Coordinates of C-alpha atoms in Angstrom, one line a residue:
Chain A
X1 CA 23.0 -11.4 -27.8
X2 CA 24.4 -10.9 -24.4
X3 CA 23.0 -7.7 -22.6
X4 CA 24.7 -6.2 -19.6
X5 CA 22.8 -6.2 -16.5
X6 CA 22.9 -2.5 -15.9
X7 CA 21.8 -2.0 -19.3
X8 CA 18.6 -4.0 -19.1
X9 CA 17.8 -2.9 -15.8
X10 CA 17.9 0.6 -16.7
X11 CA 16.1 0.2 -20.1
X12 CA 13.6 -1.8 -18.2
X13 CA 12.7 1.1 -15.9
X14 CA 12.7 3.6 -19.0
X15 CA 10.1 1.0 -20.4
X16 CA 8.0 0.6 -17.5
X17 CA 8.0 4.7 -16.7
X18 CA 6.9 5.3 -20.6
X19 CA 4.3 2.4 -20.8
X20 CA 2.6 3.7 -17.2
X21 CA 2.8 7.5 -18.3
X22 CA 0.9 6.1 -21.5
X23 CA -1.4 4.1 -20.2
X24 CA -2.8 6.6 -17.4
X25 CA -3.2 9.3 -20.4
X26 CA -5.1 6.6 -22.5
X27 CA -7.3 5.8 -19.5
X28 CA -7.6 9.8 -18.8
X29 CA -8.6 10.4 -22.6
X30 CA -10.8 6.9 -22.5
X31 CA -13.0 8.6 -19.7
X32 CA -13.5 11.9 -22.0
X33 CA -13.7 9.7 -25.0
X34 CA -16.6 8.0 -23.1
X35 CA -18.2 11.1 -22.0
X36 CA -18.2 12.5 -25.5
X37 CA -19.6 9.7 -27.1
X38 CA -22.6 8.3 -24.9
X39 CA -23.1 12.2 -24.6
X40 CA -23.7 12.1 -28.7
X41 CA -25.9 9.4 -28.4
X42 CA -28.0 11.0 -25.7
X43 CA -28.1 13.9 -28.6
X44 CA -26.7 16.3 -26.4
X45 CA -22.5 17.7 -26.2
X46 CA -20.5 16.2 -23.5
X47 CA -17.6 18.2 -21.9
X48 CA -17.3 21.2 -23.9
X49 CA -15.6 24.3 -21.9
X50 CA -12.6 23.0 -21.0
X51 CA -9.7 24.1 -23.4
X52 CA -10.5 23.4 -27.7
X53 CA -13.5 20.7 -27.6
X54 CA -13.3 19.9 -23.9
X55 CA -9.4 18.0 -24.2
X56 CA -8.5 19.3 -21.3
X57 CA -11.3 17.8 -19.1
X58 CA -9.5 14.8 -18.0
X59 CA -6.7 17.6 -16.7
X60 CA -9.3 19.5 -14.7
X61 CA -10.7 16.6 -13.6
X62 CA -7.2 15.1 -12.3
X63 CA -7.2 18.4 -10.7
X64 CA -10.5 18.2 -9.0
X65 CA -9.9 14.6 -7.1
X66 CA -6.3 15.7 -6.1
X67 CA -8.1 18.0 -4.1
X68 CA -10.8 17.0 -2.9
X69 CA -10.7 16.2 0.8
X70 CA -9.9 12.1 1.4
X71 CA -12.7 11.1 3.6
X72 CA -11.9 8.5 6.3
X73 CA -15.5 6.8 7.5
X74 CA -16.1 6.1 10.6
X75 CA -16.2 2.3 11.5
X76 CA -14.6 0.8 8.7
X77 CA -11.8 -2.0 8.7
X78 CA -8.6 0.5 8.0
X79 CA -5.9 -1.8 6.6
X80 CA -8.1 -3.4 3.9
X81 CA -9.7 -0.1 3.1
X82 CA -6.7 1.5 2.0
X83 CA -4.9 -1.8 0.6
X84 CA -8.1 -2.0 -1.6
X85 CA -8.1 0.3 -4.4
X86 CA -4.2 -0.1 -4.1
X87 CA -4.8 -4.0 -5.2
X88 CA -7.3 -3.1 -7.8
X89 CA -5.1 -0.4 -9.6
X90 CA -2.1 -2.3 -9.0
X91 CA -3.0 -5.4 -10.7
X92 CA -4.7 -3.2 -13.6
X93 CA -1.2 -2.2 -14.1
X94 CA 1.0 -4.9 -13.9
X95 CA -0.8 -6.8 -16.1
X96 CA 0.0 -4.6 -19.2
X97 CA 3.7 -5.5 -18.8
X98 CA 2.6 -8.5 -20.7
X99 CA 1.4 -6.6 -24.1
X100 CA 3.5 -6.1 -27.0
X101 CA 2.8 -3.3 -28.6
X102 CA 4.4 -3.7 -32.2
X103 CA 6.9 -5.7 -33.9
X104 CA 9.7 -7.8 -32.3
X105 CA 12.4 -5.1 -32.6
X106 CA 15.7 -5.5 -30.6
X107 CA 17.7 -2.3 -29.8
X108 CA 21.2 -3.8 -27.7
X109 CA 19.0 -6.9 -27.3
X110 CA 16.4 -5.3 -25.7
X111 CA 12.9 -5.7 -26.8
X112 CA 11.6 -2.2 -27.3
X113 CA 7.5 -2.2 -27.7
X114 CA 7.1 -5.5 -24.8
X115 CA 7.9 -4.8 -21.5
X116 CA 8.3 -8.2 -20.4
X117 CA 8.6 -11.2 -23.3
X118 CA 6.9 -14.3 -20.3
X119 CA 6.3 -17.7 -22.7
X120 CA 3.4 -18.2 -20.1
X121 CA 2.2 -14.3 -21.0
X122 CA -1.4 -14.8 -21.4
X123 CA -1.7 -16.8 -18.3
X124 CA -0.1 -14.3 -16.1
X125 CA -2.3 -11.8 -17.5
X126 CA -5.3 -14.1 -16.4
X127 CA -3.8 -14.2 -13.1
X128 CA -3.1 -11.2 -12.7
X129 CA -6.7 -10.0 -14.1
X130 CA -8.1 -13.2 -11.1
X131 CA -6.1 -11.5 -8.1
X132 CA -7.6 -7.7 -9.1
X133 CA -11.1 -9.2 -7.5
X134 CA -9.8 -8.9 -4.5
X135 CA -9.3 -4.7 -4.7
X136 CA -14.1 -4.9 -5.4
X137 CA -14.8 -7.4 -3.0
X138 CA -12.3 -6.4 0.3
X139 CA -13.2 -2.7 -0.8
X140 CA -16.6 -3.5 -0.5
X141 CA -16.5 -5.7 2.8
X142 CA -14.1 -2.7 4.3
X143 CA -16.4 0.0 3.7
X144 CA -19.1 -1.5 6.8
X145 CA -21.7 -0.4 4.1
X146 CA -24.6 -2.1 2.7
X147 CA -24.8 -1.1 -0.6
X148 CA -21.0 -1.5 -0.2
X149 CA -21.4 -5.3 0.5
X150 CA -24.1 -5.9 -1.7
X151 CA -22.1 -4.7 -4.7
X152 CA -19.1 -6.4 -3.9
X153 CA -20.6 -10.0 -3.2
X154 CA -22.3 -9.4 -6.9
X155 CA -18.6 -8.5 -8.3
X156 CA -17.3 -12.0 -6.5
X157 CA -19.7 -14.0 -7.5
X158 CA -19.7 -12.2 -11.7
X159 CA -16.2 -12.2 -12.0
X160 CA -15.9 -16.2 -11.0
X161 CA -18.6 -16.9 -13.2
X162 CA -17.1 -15.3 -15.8
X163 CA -14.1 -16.0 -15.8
X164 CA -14.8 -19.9 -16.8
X165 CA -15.8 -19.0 -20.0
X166 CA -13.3 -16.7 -20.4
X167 CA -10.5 -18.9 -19.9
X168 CA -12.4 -21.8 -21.9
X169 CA -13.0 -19.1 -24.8
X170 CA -9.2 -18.7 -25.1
X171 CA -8.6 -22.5 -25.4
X172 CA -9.1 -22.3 -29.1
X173 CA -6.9 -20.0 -29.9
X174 CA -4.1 -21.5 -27.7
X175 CA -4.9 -24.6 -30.3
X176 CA -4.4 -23.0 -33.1
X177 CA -0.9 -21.2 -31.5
X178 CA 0.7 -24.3 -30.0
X179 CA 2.0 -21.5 -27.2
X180 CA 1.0 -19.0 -24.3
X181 CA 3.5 -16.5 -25.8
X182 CA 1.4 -13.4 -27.0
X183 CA 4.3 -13.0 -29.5
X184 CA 3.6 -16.4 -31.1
X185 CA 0.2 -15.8 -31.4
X186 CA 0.6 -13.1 -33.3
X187 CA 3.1 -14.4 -35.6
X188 CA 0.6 -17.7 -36.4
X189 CA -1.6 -14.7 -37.4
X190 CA 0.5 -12.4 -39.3
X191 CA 0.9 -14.4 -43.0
X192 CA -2.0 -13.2 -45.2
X193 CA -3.1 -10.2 -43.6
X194 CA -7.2 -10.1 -42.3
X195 CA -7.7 -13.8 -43.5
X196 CA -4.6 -15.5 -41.1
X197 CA -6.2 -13.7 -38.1
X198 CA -7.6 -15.9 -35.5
X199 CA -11.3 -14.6 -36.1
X200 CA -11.8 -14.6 -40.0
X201 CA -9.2 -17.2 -40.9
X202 CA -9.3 -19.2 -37.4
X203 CA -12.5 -19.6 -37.3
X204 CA -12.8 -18.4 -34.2
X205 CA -15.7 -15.9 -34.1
X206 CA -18.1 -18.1 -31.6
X207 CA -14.8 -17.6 -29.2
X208 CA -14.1 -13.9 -29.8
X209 CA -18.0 -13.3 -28.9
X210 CA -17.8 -15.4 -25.9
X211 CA -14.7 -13.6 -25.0
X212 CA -15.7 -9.9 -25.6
X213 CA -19.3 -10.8 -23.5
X214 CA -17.2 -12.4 -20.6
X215 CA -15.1 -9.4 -20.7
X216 CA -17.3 -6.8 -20.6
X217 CA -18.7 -8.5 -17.0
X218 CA -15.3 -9.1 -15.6
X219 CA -14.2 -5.1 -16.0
X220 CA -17.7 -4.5 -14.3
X221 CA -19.5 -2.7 -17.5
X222 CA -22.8 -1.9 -18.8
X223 CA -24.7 -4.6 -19.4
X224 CA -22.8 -6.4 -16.6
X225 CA -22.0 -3.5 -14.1
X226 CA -24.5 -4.9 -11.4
X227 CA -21.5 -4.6 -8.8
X228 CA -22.0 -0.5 -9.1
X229 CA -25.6 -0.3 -10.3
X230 CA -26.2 3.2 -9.6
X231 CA -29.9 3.1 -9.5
X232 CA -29.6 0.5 -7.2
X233 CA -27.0 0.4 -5.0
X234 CA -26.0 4.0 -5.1
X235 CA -22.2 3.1 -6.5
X236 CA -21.8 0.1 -5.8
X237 CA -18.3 -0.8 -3.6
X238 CA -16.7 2.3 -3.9
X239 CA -19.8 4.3 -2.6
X240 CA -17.8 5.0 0.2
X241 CA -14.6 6.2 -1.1
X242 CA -13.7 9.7 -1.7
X243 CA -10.7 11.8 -4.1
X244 CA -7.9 9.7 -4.7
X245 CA -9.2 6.4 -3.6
X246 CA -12.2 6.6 -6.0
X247 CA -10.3 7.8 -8.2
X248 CA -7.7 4.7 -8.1
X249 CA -10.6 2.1 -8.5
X250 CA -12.1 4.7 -12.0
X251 CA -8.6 4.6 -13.1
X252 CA -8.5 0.4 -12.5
X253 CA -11.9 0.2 -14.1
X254 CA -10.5 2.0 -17.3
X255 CA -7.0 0.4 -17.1
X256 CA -8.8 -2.9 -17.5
X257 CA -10.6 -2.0 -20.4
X258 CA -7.7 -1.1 -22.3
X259 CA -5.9 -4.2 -21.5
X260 CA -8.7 -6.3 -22.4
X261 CA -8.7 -4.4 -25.4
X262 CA -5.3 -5.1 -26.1
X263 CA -6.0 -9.0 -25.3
X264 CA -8.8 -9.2 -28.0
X265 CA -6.5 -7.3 -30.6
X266 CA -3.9 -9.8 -29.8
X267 CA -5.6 -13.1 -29.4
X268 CA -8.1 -12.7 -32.2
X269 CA -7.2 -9.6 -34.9
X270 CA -3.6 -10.3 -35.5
X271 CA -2.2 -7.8 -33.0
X272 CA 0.2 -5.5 -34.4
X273 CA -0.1 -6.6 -38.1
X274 CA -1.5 -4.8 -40.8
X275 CA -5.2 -6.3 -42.2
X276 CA -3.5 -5.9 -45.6
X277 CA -0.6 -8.8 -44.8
X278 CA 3.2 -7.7 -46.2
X279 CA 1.8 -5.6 -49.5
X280 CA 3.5 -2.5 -47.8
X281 CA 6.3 -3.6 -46.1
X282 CA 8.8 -3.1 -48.6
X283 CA 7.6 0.7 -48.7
X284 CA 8.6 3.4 -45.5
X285 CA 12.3 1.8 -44.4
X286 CA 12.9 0.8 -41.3
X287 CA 11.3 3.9 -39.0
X288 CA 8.1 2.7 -40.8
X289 CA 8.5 -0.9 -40.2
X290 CA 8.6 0.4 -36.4
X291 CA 6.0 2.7 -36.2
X292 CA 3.1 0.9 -38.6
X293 CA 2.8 -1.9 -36.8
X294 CA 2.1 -0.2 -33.4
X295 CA -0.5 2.5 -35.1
X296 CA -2.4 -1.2 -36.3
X297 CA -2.2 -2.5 -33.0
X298 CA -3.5 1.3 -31.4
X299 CA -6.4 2.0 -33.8
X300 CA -7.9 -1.6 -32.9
X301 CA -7.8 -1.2 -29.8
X302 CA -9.0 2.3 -29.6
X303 CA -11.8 0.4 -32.3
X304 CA -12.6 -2.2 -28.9
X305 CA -12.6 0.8 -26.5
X306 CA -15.4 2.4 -28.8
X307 CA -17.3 -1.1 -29.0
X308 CA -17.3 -0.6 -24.7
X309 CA -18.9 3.1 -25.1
X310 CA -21.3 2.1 -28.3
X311 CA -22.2 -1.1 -25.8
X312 CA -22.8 1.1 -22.7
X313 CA -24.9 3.8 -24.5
X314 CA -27.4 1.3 -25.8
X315 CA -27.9 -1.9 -23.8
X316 CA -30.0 -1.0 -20.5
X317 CA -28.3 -3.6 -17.2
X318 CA -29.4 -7.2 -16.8
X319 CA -31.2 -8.6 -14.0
X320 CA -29.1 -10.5 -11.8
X321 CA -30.6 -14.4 -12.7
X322 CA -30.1 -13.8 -16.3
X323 CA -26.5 -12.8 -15.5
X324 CA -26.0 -15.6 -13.6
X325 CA -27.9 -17.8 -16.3
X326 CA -26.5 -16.4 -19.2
X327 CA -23.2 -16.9 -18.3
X328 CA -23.5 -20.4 -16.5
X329 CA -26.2 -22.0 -19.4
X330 CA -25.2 -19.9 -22.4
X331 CA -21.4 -19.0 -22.8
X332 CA -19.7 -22.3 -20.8
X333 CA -21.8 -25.0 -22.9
X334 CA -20.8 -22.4 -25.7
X335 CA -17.0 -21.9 -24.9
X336 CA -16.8 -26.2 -24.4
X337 CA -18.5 -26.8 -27.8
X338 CA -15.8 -24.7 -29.7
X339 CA -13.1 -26.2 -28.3
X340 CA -14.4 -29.5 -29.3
X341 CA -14.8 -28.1 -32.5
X342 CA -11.9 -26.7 -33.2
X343 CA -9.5 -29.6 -31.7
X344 CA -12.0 -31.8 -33.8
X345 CA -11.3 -29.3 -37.2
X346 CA -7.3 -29.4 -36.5
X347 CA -7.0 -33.0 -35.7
X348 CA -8.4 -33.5 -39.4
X349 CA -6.1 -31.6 -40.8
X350 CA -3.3 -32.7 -39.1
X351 CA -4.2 -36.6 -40.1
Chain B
X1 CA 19.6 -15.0 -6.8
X2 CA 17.9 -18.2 -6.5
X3 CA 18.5 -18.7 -3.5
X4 CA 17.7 -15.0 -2.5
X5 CA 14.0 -15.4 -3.6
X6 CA 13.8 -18.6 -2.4
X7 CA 14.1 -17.5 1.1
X8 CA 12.0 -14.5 0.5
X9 CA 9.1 -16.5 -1.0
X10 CA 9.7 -19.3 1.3
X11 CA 10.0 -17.0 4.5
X12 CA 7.0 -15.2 3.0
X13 CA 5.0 -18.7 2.7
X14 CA 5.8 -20.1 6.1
X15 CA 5.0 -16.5 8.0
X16 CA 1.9 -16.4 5.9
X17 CA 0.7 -20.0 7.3
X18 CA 1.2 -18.8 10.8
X19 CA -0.3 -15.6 10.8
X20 CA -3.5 -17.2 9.2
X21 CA -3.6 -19.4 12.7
X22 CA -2.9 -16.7 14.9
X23 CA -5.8 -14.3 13.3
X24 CA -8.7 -14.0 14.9
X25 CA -10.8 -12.7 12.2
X26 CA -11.8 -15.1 9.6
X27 CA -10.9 -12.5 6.8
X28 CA -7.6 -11.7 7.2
X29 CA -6.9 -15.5 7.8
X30 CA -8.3 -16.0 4.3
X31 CA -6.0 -13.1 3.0
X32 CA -3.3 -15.0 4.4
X33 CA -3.8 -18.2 3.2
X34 CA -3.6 -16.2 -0.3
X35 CA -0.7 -14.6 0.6
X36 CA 1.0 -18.3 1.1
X37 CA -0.8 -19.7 -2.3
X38 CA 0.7 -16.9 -4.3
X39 CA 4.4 -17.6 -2.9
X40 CA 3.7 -21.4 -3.6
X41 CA 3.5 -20.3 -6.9
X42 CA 6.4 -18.1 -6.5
X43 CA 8.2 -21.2 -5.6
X44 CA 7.0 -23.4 -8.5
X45 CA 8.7 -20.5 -10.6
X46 CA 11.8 -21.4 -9.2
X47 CA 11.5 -24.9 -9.5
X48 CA 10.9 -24.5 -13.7
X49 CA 7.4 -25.0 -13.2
X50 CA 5.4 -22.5 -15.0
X51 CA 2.8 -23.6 -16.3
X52 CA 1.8 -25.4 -13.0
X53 CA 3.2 -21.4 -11.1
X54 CA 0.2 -19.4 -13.2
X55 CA -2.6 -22.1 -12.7
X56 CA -2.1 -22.0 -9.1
X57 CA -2.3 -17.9 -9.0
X58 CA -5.0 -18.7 -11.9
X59 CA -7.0 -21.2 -9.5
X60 CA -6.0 -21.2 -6.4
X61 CA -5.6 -17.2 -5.6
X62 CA -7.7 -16.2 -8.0
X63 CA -10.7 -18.1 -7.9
X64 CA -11.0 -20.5 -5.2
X65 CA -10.1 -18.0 -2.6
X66 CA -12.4 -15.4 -4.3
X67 CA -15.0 -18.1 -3.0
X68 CA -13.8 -18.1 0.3
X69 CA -14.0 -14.4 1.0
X70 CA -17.1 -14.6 -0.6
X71 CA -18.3 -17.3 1.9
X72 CA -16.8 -15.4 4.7
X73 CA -18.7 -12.1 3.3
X74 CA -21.6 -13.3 2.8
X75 CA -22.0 -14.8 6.3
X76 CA -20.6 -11.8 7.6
X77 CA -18.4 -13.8 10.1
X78 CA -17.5 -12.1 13.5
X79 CA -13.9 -12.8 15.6
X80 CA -13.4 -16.3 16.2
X81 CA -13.3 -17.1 20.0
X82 CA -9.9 -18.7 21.0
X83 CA -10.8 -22.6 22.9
X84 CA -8.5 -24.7 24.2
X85 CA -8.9 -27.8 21.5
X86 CA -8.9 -31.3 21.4
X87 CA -6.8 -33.5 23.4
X88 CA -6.5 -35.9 21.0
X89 CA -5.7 -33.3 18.0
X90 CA -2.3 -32.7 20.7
X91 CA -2.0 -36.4 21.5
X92 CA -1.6 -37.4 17.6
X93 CA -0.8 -34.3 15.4
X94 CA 2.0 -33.0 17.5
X95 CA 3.8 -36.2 16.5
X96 CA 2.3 -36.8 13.4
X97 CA 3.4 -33.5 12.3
X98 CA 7.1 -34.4 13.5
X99 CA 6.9 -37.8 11.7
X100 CA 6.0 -36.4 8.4
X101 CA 8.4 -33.6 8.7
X102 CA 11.2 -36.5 9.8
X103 CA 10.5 -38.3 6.8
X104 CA 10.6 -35.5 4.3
X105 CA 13.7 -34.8 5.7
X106 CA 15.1 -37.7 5.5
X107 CA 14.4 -38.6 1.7
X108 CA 15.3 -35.4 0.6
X109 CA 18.4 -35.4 1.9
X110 CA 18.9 -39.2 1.2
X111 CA 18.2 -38.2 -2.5
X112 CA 20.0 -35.2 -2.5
X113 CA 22.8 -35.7 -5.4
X114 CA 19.5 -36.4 -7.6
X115 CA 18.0 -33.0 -6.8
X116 CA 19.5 -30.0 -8.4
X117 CA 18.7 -26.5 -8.9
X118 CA 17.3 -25.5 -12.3
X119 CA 17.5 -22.4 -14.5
X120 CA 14.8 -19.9 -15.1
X121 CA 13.7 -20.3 -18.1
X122 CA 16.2 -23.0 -18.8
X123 CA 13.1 -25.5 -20.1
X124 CA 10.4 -23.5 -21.7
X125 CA 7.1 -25.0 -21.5
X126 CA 5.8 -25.7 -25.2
X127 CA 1.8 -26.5 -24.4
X128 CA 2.3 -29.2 -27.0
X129 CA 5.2 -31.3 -24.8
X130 CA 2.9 -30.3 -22.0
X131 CA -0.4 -32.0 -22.5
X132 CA 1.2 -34.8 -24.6
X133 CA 2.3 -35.6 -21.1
X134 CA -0.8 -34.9 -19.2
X135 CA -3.2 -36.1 -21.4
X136 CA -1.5 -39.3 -22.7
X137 CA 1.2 -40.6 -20.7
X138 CA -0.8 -39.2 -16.9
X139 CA -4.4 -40.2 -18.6
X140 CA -5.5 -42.4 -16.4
X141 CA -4.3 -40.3 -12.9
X142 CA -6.1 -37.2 -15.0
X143 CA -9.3 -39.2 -15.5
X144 CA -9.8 -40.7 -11.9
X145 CA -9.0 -36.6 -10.5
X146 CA -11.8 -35.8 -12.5
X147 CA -14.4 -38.3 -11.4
X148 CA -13.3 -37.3 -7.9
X149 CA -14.4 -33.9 -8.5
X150 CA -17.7 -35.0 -9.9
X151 CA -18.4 -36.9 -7.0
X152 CA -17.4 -33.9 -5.0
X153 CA -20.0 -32.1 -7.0
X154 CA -22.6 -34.4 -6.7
X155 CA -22.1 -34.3 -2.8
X156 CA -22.3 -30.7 -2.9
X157 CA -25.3 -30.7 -4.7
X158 CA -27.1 -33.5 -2.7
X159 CA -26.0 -31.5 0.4
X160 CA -27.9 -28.7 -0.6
X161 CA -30.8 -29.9 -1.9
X162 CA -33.7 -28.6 -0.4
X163 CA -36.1 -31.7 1.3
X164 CA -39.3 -32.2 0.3

C-alpha cells in the first residue's frame, strides 16, 4: 500500500518519541530493578524510602544528577570529552530502531511495534553496537587520567575480542533464517511454539551461550566489567565525569543491556511469539492479537535483564589473561565449530 | 534525494580525507579517517550495496579503527611535527595522482550509458543469492584473499617474536 510522505514522516517521529520515552524508563527502572535485587542477594533491602517500595528512586535519582554541578577538569582534550558520552548514548539509542517489538501489524501501511523494518537489521545493529566503542575508549583517552586510560584501553581491546565470537555465534542462526531481517527470523521460529525457537528446536544452545558470554563483556558487565573495575581503577573511563555526562554513559551502559536483551529474545527465543505456538490465537480478537505478542517479547527480555543482575550478584571479576584467553581459546574455536556443525546438519537435510 | 545524500556523504568523505592530513594530532586524524569510512559506507548504500555498506561500518569503523586508536592510545602519541617530505614523493605522486584520477575519469565517463543510478531497496539482498555468489562463482578470488591474510598474520607474528 502506498503511504503518503507526510504521513510516514510524522508517524515515524511519533514512533521514535514513544520508543525513546520507553526505553529511558526501562533503563531508569532496570537500574532500581538492579539495586533491589543484588541488594536481596546481599540479604539486605535496597532503595526503600523513596515513594511505595522505593519506585520512585530512579525519579530522585534523575533529580540528583540534573543538579549536580557538571565538572569541567582541568587539562583534558575538550571536543572529545564532551562528543564522548554523546557517541556512547547515541549509538545505545539508535540501535533499538532495529527491534520489533510484536507482531507485523500495519496501521495506513505503517508498521506499528518496529521503528525501522532494514533487511540488513541485525547487521546495522552490530555496527551500530561496533561504533559505540568509540564513546569508552575517546572518553577515557580525553579524560588525561590514568585510571581513565587504563580502563579504556581494557574496553578496546574486550570489546574487539569479543566481538568475533559474537558475530561468529550469530552465524548459525542466520543459517537457519536464510536472512538478516529480524522479522524473518522470527517468523522461521514462530510455527510450534518453544520447540521452532532457534535454541530448543534449532539446536542452537552452544551459540546462545557463546552469545549471552560475549555480550555480557561487550556492555562492560560483571564478570567482564574490567574497563570500570572499581577496586581497581576507581571507575574506570568515566572516573572523571561528573552529573549529566556520567549519567549519559550509566544510561548507555543500561540501554545496551536492554537491547542485547532484545537481540537474544529475537535471535534465539522466538521474539514476540508465544512458547505455546497458535493454541490461543483464535481467543482475545484482534486488540489481543496486538498486545500478546509484545507482553511475550517484554517478559523475556525483562527474564535476560534478570539473568544480568542474578550474573552480577554472584560471579566475582576475571583476571585480565583469562579474559583475554577465554574469549580468544574458548568461545572463537567454539563459535567456528557450531557453525560447521550446523551448515554440516542443514546440508543433510537439504540433500 | 539521491543525489542530495550523495553530495552530503561524498562532501562529507572527501573533507574527512583532508582534515585527517592537515591534523596534527594522531587522534583526531584517526577520527577522521572514521568519519570517511563510515560515509564510504554511506555511499555503498546508495549504490544498492548493503550488505557490503554494514560490513564496512561492521569492520572497518568498528573494529579496525578501534585498533588504531588503540595503537595511538596506547603509545600515547604526541603532535606530529610538520617536515618538508620527500622530493621524490612530489616528483612522482603529484602526477601519479593526476594519471589515476585522468583515467578514472575517462572510463567512467566513456562507460557512462552503462552506469545507472539504482533504487534503494530496489534489489534486496537475500544472504542465500549472496554467498552463492561469493562462495561459488568468486571461490577462487575469496580463497587467494584469505591466504593473503594468513601470510599477513604470519608476518605479524614473526615480526613480533621475541629473539632468543
Amino acid at each position: 500500500m502506498e503511504v503518503s510522505f507526510w504521513f510516514f514522516v510524522l508517524i515515524s517521529i511519533l514512533k521514535v518519541i514513544i520508543v525513546t520515552g520507553i526505553l529511558l524508563t526501562a533503563v531508569a527502572y532496570t537500574v532500581l530493578l538492579e539495586r533491589k535485587v543484588v541488594g536481596r542477594i546481599q540479604n539486605r533491602w535496597g532503595p526503600s524510602r523513596v515513594g511505595p517500595f522505593g519506585l520512585l528512586q530512579p525519579l530522585a535519582d534523575g533529580i540528583k544528577l540534573f543538579l549536580k554541578e557538571d565538572l569541567m577538569p582541568t587539562n583534558v582534550y575538550k571536543p572529545l570529552f564532551i562528543a564522548a558520552p554523546i557517541i556512547a548514548l547515541g549509538c545505545a539509542l539508535i540501535s533499538i530502531s532495529m527491534i520489533p517489538f510484536g507482531a507485523n501489524i500495519q496501521y495506513h501501511g505503517v508498521d506499528l511495534f518496529q521503528i525501522s523494518d532494514v533487511n540488513i537489521g541485525l547487521l546495522v545493529i552490530l555496527g551500530i553496537t561496533s561504533i559505540g566503542v568509540y564513546g569508552v575508549a575517546l572518553s577515557g583517552w580525553s579524560s588525561n587520567n590514568k585510571y581513565s586510560l587504563l580502563g579504556a584501553l581494557r574496553a578496546s581491546a574486550q570489546v574487539i575480542s569479543y566481538e568475533l565470537a559474537l558475530g561468529l555465534s550469530l552465524v548459525g542462526v542466520i543459517l537457519r533464517t536464510g536472512s538478516f531481517r529480524l522479522r524473518d527470523i522470527v517468523d522461521v521460529q514462530s510455527t510450534h511454539g518453544l520447540l521452532s525457537w532457534n535454541f530448543f528446536g534449532g539446536w542452537q544452545f552452544v551459540a546462545f551461550f557463546i552469545y549471552i558470554m560475549a555480550a555480557f563483556a561487550e556492555t562492560n558487565r560483571t564478570p567482564f566489567d574490567l574497563p570500570e573495575a572499581e577496586s581497581e581503577l576507581t571507575a574506570g573511563y568515566h572516573t572523571e565525569y561528573s552529573s549529566m555526562k556520567f549519567a549519559m554513559f550509566f544510561m548507555a551502559e543500561y540501554a545496551n543491556m536492554i537491547t542485547v536483551g532484545c537481540l537474544a529474545t529475537l535471535l534465539f527465543f522466538g521474539g514476540w511469539c508465544s512458547p505455546f505456538g497458535h493454541i490461543f490465537q483464535p481467543y482475545g480478537g484482534i486488540w489481543a492479537a496486538a498486545i500478546m505478542p509484545v507482553f511475550w517479547f517484554v517478559l523475556k527480555v525483562f527474564c535476560f535483564l534478570f539473568l544480568y543482575i542474578w550474573v552480577r550478584g554472584t560471579l566475582p571479576r576475571f583476571r585480565y589473561d583469562q579474559l583475554m584467553g577465554f574469549g580468544w581459546k574458548v568461545l572463537m574455536p567454539l563459535a567456528i565449530a557450531n557453525i560447521i556443525v550446523t551448515s554440516f546438519c542443514l546440508a543433510y537435510r537439504a540433500a | 534525494m539521491y543525489l542530495v545524500l550523495f553530495l552530503i556523504f561524498g562532501g562529507l568523505c572527501v573533507a574527512g580525507a583532508l582534515n585527517l592530513l592537515f591534523q596534527r594530532h594522531p587522534i583526531n586524524s584517526a577520527l577522521s579517517l572514521i568519519v570517511v569510512m563510515s560515509s564510504l559506507a554511506v555511499l555503498y548504500l546508495l549504490l544498492g550495496a548493503e550488505f557490503l555498506a554494514a560490513a564496512q561500518v561492521i569492520v572497518y569503523s568498528g573494529a579496525i579503527m578501534v585498533l588504531f586508536t588503540f595503537v595511538i592510545m596506547l603509545l600515547n602519541a604526541g603532535r606530529e611535527e610538520r617536515t618538508h617530505g620527500s622530493k621524490a614523493a612530489y616528483a612522482i605522486g603529484i602526477p601519479g595522482a593526476a594519471a589515476l584520477l585522468g583515467a578514472l575519469v575517462y572510463i567512467f565517463l566513456s562507460n557512462g550509458d552503462l552506469l545507472g543510478p539504482t533504487l534503494l531497496g530496489a534489489s534486496w539482498v537475500v544472504p542465500t543469492v549472496f554467498s552463492a555468489t561469493l562462495f561459488r562463482d568468486l571461490l577462487l578470488p575469496f580463497e587467494v584473499t584469505s591466504v593473503l591474510l594468513l601470510v599477513a598474520i604470519l608476518g605479524a607474528v614473526a615480526l613480533a617474536r621475541k629473539e632468543h
